[in-house]
mmCIF file of C-alpha atoms and ligand atoms in Angstrom:
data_model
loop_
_atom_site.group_PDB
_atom_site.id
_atom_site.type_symbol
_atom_site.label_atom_id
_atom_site.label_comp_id
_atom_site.label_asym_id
_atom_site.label_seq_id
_atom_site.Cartn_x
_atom_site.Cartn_y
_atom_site.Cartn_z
ATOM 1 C CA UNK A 1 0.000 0.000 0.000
ATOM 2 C CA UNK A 2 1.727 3.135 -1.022
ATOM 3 C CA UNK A 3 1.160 6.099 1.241
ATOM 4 C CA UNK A 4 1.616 9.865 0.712
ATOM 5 C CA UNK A 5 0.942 12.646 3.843
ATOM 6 C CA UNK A 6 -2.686 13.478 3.460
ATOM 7 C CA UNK A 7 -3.483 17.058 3.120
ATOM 8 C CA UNK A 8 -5.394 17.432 6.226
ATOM 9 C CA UNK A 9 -6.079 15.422 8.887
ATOM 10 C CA UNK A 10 -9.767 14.026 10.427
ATOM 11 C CA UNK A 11 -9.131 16.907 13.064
ATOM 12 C CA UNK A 12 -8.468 19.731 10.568
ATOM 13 C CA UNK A 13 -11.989 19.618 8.303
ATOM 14 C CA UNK A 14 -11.358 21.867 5.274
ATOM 15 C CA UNK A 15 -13.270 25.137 5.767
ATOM 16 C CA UNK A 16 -16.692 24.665 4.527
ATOM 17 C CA UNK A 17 -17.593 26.137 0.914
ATOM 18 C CA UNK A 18 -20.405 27.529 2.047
ATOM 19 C CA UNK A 19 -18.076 29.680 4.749
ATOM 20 C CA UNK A 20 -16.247 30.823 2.421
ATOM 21 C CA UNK A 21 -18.994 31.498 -0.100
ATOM 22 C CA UNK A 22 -20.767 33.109 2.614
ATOM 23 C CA UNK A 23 -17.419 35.446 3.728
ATOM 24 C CA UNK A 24 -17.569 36.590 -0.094
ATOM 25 C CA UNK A 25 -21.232 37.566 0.023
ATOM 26 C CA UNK A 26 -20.281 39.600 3.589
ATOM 27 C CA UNK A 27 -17.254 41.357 1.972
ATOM 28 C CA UNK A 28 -18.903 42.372 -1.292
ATOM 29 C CA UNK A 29 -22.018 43.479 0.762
ATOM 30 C CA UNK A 30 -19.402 45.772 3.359
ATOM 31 C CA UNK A 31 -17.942 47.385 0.279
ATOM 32 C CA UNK A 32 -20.960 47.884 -1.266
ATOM 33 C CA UNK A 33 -22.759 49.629 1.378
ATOM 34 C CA UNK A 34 -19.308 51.610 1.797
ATOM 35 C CA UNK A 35 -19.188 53.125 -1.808
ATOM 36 C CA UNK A 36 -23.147 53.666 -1.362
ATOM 37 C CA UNK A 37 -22.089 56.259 1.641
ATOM 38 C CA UNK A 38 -18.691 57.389 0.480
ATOM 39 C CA UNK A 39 -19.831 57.935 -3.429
ATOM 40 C CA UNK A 40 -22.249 61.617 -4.500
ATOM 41 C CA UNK A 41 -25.558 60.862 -4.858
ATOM 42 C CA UNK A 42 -26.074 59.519 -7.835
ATOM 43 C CA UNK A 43 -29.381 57.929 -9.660
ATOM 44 C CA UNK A 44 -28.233 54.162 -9.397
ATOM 45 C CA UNK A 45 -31.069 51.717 -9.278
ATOM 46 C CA UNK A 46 -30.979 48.842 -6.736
ATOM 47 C CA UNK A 47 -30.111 46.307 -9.729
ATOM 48 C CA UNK A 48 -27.008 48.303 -10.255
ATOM 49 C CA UNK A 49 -25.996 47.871 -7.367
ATOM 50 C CA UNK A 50 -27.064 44.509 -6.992
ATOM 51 C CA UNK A 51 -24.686 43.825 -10.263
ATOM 52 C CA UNK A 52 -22.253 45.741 -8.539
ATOM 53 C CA UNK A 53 -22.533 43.193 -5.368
ATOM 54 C CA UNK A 54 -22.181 40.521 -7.427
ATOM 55 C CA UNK A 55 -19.079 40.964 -9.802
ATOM 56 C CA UNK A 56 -17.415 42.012 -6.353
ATOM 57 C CA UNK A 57 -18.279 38.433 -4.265
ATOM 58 C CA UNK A 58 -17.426 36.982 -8.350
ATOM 59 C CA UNK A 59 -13.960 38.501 -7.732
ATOM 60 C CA UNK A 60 -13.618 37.441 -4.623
ATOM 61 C CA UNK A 61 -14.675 33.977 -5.071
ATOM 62 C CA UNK A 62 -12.523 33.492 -8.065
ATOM 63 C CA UNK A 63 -9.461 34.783 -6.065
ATOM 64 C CA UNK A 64 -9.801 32.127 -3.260
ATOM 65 C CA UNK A 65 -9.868 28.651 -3.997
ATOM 66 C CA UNK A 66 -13.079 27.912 -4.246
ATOM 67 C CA UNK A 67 -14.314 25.755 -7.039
ATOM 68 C CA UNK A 68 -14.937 27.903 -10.312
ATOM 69 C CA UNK A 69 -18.341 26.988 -10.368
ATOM 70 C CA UNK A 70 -19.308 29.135 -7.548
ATOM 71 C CA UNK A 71 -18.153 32.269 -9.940
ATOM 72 C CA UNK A 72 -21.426 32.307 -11.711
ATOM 73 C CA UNK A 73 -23.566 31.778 -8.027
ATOM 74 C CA UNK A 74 -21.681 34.385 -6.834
ATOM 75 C CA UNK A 75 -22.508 36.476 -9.552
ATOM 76 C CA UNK A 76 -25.838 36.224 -9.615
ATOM 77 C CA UNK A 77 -26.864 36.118 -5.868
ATOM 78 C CA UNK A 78 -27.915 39.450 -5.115
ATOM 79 C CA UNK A 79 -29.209 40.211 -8.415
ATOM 80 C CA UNK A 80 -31.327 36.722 -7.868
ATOM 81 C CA UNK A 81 -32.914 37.950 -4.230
ATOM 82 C CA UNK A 82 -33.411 41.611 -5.514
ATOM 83 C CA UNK A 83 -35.557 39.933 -8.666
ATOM 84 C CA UNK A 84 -36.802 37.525 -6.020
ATOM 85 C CA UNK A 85 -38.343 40.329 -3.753
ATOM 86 C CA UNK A 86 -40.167 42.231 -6.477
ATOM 87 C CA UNK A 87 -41.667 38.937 -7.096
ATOM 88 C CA UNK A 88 -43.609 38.992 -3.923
ATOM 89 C CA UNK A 89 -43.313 35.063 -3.379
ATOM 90 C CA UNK A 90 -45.110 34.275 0.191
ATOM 91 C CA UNK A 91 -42.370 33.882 2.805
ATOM 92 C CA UNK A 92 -43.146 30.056 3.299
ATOM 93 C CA UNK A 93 -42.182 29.095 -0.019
ATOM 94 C CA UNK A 94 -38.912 30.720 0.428
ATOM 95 C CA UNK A 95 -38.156 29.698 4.387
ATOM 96 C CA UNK A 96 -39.226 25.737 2.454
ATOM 97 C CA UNK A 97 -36.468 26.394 -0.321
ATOM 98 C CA UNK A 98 -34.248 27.306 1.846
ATOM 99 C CA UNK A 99 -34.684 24.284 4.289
ATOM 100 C CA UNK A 100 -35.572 21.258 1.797
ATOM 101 C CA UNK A 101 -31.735 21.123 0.325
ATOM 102 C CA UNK A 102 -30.667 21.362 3.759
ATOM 103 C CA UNK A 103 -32.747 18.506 4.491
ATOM 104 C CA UNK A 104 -31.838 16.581 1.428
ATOM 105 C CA UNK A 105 -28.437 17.667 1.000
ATOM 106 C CA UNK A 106 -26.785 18.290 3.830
ATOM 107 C CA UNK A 107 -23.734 16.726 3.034
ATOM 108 C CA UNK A 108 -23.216 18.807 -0.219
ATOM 109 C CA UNK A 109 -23.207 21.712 1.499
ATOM 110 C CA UNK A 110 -20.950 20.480 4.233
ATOM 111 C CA UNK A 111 -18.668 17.700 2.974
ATOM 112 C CA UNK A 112 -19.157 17.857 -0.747
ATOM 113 C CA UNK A 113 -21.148 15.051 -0.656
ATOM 114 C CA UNK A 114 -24.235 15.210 -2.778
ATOM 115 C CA UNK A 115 -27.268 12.157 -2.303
ATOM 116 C CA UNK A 116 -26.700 9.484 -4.553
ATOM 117 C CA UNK A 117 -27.229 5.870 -4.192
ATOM 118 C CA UNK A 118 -25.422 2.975 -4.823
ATOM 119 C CA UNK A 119 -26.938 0.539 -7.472
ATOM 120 C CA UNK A 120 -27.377 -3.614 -8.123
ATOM 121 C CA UNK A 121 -24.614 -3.648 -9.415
ATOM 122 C CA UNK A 122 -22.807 -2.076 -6.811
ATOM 123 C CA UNK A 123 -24.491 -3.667 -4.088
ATOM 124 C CA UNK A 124 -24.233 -7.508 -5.740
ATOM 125 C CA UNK A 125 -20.012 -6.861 -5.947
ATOM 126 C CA UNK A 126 -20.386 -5.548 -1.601
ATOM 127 C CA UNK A 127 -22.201 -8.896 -1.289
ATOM 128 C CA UNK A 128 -19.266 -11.065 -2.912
ATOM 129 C CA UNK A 129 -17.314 -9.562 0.376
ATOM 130 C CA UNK A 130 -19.914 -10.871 3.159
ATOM 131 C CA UNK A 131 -20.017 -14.065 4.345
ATOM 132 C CA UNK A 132 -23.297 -15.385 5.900
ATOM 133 C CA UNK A 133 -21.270 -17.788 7.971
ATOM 134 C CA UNK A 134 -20.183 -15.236 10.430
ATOM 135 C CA UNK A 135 -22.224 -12.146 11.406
ATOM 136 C CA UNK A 136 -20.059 -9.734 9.715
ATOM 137 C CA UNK A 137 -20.078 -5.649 10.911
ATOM 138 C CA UNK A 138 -20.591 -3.169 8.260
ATOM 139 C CA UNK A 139 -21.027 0.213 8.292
ATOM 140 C CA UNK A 140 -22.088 2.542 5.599
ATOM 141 C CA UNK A 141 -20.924 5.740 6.001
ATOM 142 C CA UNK A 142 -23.550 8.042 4.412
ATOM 143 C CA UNK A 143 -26.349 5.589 4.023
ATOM 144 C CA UNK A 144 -28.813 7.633 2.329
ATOM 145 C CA UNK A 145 -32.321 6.487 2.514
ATOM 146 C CA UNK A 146 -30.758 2.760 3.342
ATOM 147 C CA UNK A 147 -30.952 1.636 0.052
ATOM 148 C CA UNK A 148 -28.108 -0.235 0.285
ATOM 149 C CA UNK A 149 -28.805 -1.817 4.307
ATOM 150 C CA UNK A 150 -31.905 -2.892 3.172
ATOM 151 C CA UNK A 151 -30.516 -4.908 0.335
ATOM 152 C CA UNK A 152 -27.530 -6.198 2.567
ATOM 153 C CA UNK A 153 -30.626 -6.642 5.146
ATOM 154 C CA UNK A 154 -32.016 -9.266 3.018
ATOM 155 C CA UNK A 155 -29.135 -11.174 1.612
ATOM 156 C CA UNK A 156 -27.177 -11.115 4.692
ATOM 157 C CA UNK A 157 -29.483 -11.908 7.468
ATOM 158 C CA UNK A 158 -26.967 -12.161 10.157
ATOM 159 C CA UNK A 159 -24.225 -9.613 9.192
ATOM 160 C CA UNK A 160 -24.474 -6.858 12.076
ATOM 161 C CA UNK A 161 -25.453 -3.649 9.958
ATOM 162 C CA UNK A 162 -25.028 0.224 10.658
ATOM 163 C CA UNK A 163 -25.955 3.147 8.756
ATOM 164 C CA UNK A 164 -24.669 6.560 9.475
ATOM 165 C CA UNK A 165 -26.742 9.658 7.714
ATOM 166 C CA UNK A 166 -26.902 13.452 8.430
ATOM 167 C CA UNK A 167 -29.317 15.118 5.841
ATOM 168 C CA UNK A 168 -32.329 14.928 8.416
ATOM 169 C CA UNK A 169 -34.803 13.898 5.578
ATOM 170 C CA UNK A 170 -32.596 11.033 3.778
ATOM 171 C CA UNK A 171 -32.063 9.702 7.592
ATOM 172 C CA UNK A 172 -35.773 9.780 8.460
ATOM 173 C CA UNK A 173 -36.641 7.842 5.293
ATOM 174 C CA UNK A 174 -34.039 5.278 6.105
ATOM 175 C CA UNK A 175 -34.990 5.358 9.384
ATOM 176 C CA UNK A 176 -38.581 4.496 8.490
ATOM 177 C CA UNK A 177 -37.344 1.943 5.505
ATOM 178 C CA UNK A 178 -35.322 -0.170 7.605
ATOM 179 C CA UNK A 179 -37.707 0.341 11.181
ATOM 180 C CA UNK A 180 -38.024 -3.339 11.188
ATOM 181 C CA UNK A 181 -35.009 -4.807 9.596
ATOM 182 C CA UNK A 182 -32.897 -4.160 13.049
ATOM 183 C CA UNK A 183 -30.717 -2.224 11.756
ATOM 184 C CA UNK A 184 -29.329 0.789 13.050
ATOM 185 C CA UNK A 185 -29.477 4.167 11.606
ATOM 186 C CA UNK A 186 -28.091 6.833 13.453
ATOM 187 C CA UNK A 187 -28.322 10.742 13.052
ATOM 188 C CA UNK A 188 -25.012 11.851 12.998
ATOM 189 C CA UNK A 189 -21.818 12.435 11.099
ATOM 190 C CA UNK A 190 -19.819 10.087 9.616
ATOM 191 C CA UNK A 191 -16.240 11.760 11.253
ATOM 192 C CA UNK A 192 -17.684 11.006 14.763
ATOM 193 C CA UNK A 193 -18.099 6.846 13.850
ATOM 194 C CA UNK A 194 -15.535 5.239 15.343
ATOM 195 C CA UNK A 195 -14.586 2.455 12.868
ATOM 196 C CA UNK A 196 -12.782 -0.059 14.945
ATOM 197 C CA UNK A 197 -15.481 -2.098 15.183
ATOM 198 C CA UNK A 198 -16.266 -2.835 11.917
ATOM 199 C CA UNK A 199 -15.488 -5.398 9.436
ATOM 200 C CA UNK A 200 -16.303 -3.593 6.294
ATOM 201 C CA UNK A 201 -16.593 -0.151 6.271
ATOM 202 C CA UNK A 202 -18.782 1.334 3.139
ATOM 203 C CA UNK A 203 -18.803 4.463 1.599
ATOM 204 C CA UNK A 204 -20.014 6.250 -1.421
ATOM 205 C CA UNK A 205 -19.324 9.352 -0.829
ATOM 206 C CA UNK A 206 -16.814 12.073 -3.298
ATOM 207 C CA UNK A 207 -13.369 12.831 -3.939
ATOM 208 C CA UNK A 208 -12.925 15.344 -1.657
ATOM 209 C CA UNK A 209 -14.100 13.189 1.086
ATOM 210 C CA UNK A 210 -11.616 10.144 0.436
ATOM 211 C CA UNK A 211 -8.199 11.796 2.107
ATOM 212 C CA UNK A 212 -9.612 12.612 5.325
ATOM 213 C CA UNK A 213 -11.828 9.467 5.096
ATOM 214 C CA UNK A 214 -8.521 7.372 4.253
ATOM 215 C CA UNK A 215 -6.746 9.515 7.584
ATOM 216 C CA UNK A 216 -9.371 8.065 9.746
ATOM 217 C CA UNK A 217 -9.285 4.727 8.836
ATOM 218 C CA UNK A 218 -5.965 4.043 8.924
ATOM 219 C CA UNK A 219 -6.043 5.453 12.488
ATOM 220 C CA UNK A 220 -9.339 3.925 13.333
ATOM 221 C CA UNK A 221 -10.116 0.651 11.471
ATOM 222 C CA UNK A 222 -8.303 -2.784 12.968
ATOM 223 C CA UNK A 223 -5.902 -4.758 11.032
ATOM 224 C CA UNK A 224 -7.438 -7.297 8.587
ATOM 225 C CA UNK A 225 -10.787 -5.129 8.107
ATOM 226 C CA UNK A 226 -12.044 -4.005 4.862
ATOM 227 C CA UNK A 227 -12.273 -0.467 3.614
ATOM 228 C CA UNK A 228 -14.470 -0.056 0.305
ATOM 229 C CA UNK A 229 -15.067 2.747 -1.401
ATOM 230 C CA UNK A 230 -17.734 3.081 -4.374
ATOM 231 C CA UNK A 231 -16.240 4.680 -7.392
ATOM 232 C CA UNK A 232 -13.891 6.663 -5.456
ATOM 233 C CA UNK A 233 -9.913 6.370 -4.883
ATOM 234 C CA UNK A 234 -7.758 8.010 -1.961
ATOM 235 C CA UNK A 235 -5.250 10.021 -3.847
ATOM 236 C CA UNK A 236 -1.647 8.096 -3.649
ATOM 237 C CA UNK A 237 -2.792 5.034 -1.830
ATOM 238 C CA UNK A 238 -3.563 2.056 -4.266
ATOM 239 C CA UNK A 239 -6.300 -0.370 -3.272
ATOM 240 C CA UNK A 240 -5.382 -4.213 -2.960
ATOM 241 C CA UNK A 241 -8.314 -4.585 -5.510
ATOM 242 C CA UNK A 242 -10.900 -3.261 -7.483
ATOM 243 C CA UNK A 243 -13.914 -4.791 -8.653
ATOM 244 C CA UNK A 244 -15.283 -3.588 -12.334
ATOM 245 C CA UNK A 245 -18.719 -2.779 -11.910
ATOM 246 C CA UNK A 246 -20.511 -3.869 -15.124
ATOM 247 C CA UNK A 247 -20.905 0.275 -16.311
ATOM 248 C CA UNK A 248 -24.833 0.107 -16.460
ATOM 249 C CA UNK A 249 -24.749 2.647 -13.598
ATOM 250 C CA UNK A 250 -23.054 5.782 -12.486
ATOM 251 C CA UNK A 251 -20.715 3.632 -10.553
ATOM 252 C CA UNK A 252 -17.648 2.441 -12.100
ATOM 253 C CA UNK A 253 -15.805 0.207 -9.510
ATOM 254 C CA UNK A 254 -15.684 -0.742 -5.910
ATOM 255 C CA UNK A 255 -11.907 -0.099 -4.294
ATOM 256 C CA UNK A 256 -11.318 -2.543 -1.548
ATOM 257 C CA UNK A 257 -8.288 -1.132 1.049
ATOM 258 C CA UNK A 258 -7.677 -4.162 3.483
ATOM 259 C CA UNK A 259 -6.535 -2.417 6.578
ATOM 260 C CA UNK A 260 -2.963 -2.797 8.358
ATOM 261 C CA UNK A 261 -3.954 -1.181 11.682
ATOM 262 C CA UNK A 262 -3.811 -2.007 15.388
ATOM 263 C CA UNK A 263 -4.449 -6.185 15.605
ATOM 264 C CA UNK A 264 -7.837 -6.633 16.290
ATOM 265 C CA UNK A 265 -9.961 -9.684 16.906
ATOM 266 C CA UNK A 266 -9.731 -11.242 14.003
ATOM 267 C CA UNK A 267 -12.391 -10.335 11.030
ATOM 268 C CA UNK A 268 -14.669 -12.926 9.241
ATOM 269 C CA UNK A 269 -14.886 -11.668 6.072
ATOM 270 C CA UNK A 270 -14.365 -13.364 2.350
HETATM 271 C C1 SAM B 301 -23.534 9.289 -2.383
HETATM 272 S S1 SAM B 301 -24.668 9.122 -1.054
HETATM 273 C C2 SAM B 301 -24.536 7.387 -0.733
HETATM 274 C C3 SAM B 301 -25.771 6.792 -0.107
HETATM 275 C C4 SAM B 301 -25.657 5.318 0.272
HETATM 276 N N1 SAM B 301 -24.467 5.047 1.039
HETATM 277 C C5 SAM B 301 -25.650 4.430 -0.930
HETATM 278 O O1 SAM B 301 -24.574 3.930 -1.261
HETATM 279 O O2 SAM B 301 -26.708 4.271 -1.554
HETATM 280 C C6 SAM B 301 -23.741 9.884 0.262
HETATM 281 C C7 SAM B 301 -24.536 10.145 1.509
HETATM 282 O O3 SAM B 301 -23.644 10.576 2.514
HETATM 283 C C8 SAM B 301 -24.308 11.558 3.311
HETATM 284 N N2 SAM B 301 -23.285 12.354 4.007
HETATM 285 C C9 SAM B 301 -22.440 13.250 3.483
HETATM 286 N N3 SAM B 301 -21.642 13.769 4.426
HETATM 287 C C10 SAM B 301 -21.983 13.159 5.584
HETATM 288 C C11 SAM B 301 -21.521 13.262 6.922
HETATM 289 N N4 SAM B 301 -20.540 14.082 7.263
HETATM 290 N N5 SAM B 301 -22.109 12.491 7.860
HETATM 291 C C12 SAM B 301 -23.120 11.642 7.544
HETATM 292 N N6 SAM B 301 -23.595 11.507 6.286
HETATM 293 C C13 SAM B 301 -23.041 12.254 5.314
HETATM 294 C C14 SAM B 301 -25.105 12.345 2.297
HETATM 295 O O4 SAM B 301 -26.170 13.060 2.925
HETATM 296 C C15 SAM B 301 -25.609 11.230 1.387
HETATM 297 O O5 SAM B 301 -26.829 10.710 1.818
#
């Protein structure tokens, strides 16, 4: 397994986009009302200004790192709520489009980690990894709406299964999905699960996830367990396999780490 320092450890999250997009909308709203008081009265109307907002947060977003595609959001923001306002929308329609991505999505805004779920194929290739002679531990880091339990649930009647979710809606439908299956699903984030107790460890989650995900499993996860990842590689550390998916779906291959870390009780897995 080749190794290279991650760039930031479980500890040290990278700052939020959504900080920094919302420190750009802060600064180009502090300069704005400071020309508005420091320029002659002029006859600007508010779109002008709005305009003027938004190629300042555009600057400022495109001379940070954040991804480029936040240019154009930036760009448009104030212009967006100033059109938004003279449409005289009833205040419940925006307070529910403001909360039903933060329901749903969660983990885009936070981790970079949008909702999508794993497929058959996917979920047949986990399967080839889980014995039903032993009752294997898995976790799945980001379980969705439990999907992927629920078909692990049914093939694997013994294996001991977790899911960890913190969009509030996805967890309450997996919640509800897998009420009876006795499974857990817990409300929470995946960088407070302790993996040590886990066999296989499951996630589907995004590349910018994988090098702090990879940092706490090789602290976390005992020696012998399995570390999969749908689709998605840690940067410099090769996997001891990967299984083709058949391409049918947006998943292109699971990458199996089998983990070197503290000896554990040993793990029953295939
Ligand atoms: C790509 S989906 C995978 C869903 C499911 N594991 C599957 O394979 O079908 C990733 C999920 O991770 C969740 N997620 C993202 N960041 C998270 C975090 N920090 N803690 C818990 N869940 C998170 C997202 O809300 C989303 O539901």
């Amino acid at each position: 397994m080749s190794r290279r320092k991650p760039p930031h450890s479980d500890a040290e999250a990278p700052a939020s986009p959504i900080r920094k997009a919302a420190l750009c909308l802060v600064g180009a709203t502090v300069l704005v009302v400071v020309l508005m008081n420091a320029l002659p009265p002029h006859d600007e109307t508010p779109f002008q200004w709005a305009w003027l907002h938004g190629a300042l947060a555009a600057s400022m977003a495109w001379a940070t790192t954040m991804p480029r595609w936040w240019v154009p959001i930036m760009l448009l923001f104030a212009p967006a709520v100033l059109l938004a306002l003279t449409l005289q929308v009833p205040p419940l329609v925006w307070l529910a489009a403001g909360l039903l991505p933060w329901l749903v999505f969660r983990g885009a805004l936070r981790d970079r980690v949008p909702l999508f779920l794993s497929d058959q194929p996917a979920i047949s290739r986990l399967l080839e990894m889980i014995t039903d002679e032993h009752p294997v531990s898995v976790v799945d880091l980001g379980c969705g709406t439990g999907g992927l339990l629920l078909a692990l649930r049914e093939a694997r009647p013994i294996a001991r299964l977790r899911g960890v979710e913190n969009a509030p809606l996805t967890w309450l439908i997996a919640r509800i999905r897998l009420a009876k299956s006795a499974v857990d699903v817990v409300y929470g984030s995946i960088w407070d699960e302790p993996l040590g107790g886990y066999d296989v460890v499951y996630a589907y989650l995004s590349p910018a996830a994988m090098p702090r995900l990879w940092e706490k499993a090789r602290r976390e996860m005992r020696a012998g367990s399995l570390l999969v990842s749908n689709s998605f590689e840690v940067p410099g550390v090769t996997p001891q396999r990967v299984l083709e998916l058949d391409g049918t779906g947006m998943a292109t291959a699971l990458y199996v780490w089998e983990m070197g870390g503290p000896p554990g009780p040993g793990t029953q897995v295939n």
